[in-house]
């Protein structure tokens, strides 16, 4: 995620998709929030119409994670296969896409600054216009990198 940020000079998922020549389309999904697919060699992210802007950004960041991390793997699956995109309990690729979204959207220095100021996960999520579960996942990643931070709880199926 940090390499992608440095290469394209943005953490904004919509801008990043445009700079990567990925089409973002809104569709009237009933349950699903987003899908990543490739049609005629064109990467496409389909997003549920009417999502809250914060949720929309997280979904696009998650789908960008699939594009960057799992493109070759996903070419082997049928197009538009339905996954519960934020269910990290049963799918390694969904977990990795969520970590990518957290790493992309929540810069280490900014989140640690909030933590050292005494903010909790809910306050950080509000300040960074994010989701508390994405923030908790980011904190877990920072902990795995050796940062001495208190573990935060998050739901494995947060959307």
XYZ file of C-alpha atoms in Angstrom:
159
model
C 0.000 0.000 0.000
C 2.806 2.417 0.809
C 4.554 1.631 -2.486
C 1.275 2.308 -4.305
C 0.882 5.597 -2.417
C 4.411 6.691 -3.303
C 4.012 5.723 -6.964
C 0.641 7.445 -7.513
C 0.978 10.183 -4.855
C -2.481 9.745 -3.369
C -4.210 7.817 -0.606
C -7.642 8.652 -2.044
C -9.050 5.379 -3.439
C -11.127 7.054 -6.188
C -8.171 9.114 -7.439
C -5.923 6.089 -7.182
C -8.300 3.995 -9.308
C -8.396 6.737 -11.965
C -4.592 7.036 -11.995
C -4.348 3.246 -12.377
C -6.881 3.291 -15.266
C -9.375 1.202 -13.318
C -13.023 1.879 -14.099
C -15.244 2.457 -11.054
C -18.949 1.810 -11.717
C -21.939 2.032 -9.399
C -24.432 -0.823 -9.521
C -27.650 -1.489 -7.587
C -26.323 -4.473 -5.601
C -28.673 -5.747 -2.912
C -26.207 -7.303 -0.472
C -22.758 -6.982 -1.927
C -20.814 -3.757 -1.395
C -18.238 -4.185 -4.148
C -16.669 -6.406 -6.769
C -13.335 -6.409 -8.546
C -13.187 -8.018 -11.979
C -11.364 -7.827 -15.293
C -13.329 -7.689 -18.543
C -11.474 -7.686 -21.850
C -8.252 -6.899 -19.960
C -9.891 -3.827 -18.371
C -9.883 -3.831 -14.548
C -13.235 -2.745 -13.136
C -14.406 -2.028 -9.603
C -18.152 -2.177 -9.153
C -19.538 -0.466 -6.065
C -22.998 -0.612 -4.561
C -24.912 2.557 -5.423
C -25.867 4.844 -2.577
C -23.133 3.925 -0.108
C -22.054 6.487 2.490
C -18.908 8.248 1.145
C -16.681 6.761 3.883
C -17.960 3.251 3.186
C -17.594 3.798 -0.563
C -13.939 4.819 -0.123
C -13.214 1.779 2.043
C -14.884 -0.540 -0.469
C -12.876 0.936 -3.353
C -9.640 0.687 -1.327
C -10.483 -2.943 -0.521
C -11.096 -3.718 -4.197
C -7.852 -1.949 -5.130
C -6.189 -4.367 -2.721
C -7.554 -7.216 -4.801
C -6.263 -5.562 -7.974
C -2.764 -5.111 -6.583
C -2.436 -8.264 -4.478
C -4.690 -10.868 -6.065
C -5.134 -10.053 -9.740
C -3.613 -13.311 -10.970
C -5.475 -15.408 -8.397
C -8.793 -13.780 -9.211
C -8.345 -14.325 -12.956
C -8.885 -18.019 -12.203
C -12.290 -17.454 -10.564
C -15.513 -16.830 -12.465
C -16.234 -13.162 -13.124
C -18.502 -11.504 -10.587
C -18.218 -14.400 -8.139
C -19.948 -13.255 -4.979
C -17.837 -13.034 -1.855
C -18.678 -11.395 1.436
C -15.902 -8.898 0.817
C -15.258 -7.985 4.415
C -15.528 -11.493 5.906
C -12.006 -12.133 7.100
C -12.875 -15.330 8.992
C -13.002 -17.589 5.949
C -10.858 -15.948 3.292
C -7.174 -15.030 3.277
C -7.624 -12.766 0.253
C -10.400 -10.805 1.952
C -8.231 -10.307 5.036
C -5.321 -9.140 2.877
C -7.553 -6.728 0.920
C -8.793 -5.258 4.210
C -5.228 -4.828 5.480
C -4.336 -3.137 2.181
C -7.280 -0.730 2.621
C -6.208 0.042 6.207
C -2.584 0.583 5.186
C -3.550 2.772 2.230
C -6.110 4.966 3.953
C -4.596 5.268 7.442
C -0.985 6.524 7.379
C 1.203 5.162 10.185
C 2.401 8.557 11.405
C -1.080 10.044 11.573
C -2.667 7.127 13.400
C 0.195 6.799 15.908
C -0.009 10.536 16.608
C -3.686 10.147 17.544
C -2.856 7.133 19.708
C -0.113 8.993 21.587
C -2.532 11.878 22.147
C -4.800 9.397 23.949
C -7.485 8.951 21.294
C -9.392 5.661 21.330
C -10.405 3.725 18.205
C -13.772 5.465 17.895
C -12.189 8.915 18.199
C -9.500 8.038 15.673
C -12.113 6.714 13.228
C -14.099 9.945 13.526
C -11.005 12.146 13.182
C -9.752 10.210 10.151
C -13.212 9.789 8.594
C -12.913 6.021 8.688
C -14.467 2.940 10.258
C -13.586 1.784 13.777
C -12.932 -1.752 12.549
C -10.534 -0.547 9.865
C -8.706 1.522 12.504
C -8.533 -1.494 14.847
C -7.185 -3.631 12.002
C -4.532 -0.977 11.305
C -3.541 -0.946 14.987
C -3.207 -4.752 14.853
C -0.908 -4.395 11.844
C 1.187 -1.756 13.627
C 1.454 -4.108 16.626
C 2.617 -6.928 14.337
C 5.346 -4.580 13.071
C 6.646 -4.112 16.611
C 4.826 -0.982 17.776
C 3.930 -1.255 21.454
C 0.234 -0.451 21.257
C -2.749 -1.799 23.141
C -4.652 -4.442 21.163
C -7.968 -3.236 19.783
C -10.982 -5.421 19.134
C -12.655 -5.464 15.747
C -15.290 -7.580 14.097
C -14.061 -10.032 11.468
C -17.223 -9.380 9.457
C -17.396 -5.635 9.701
C -19.530 -4.883 6.646
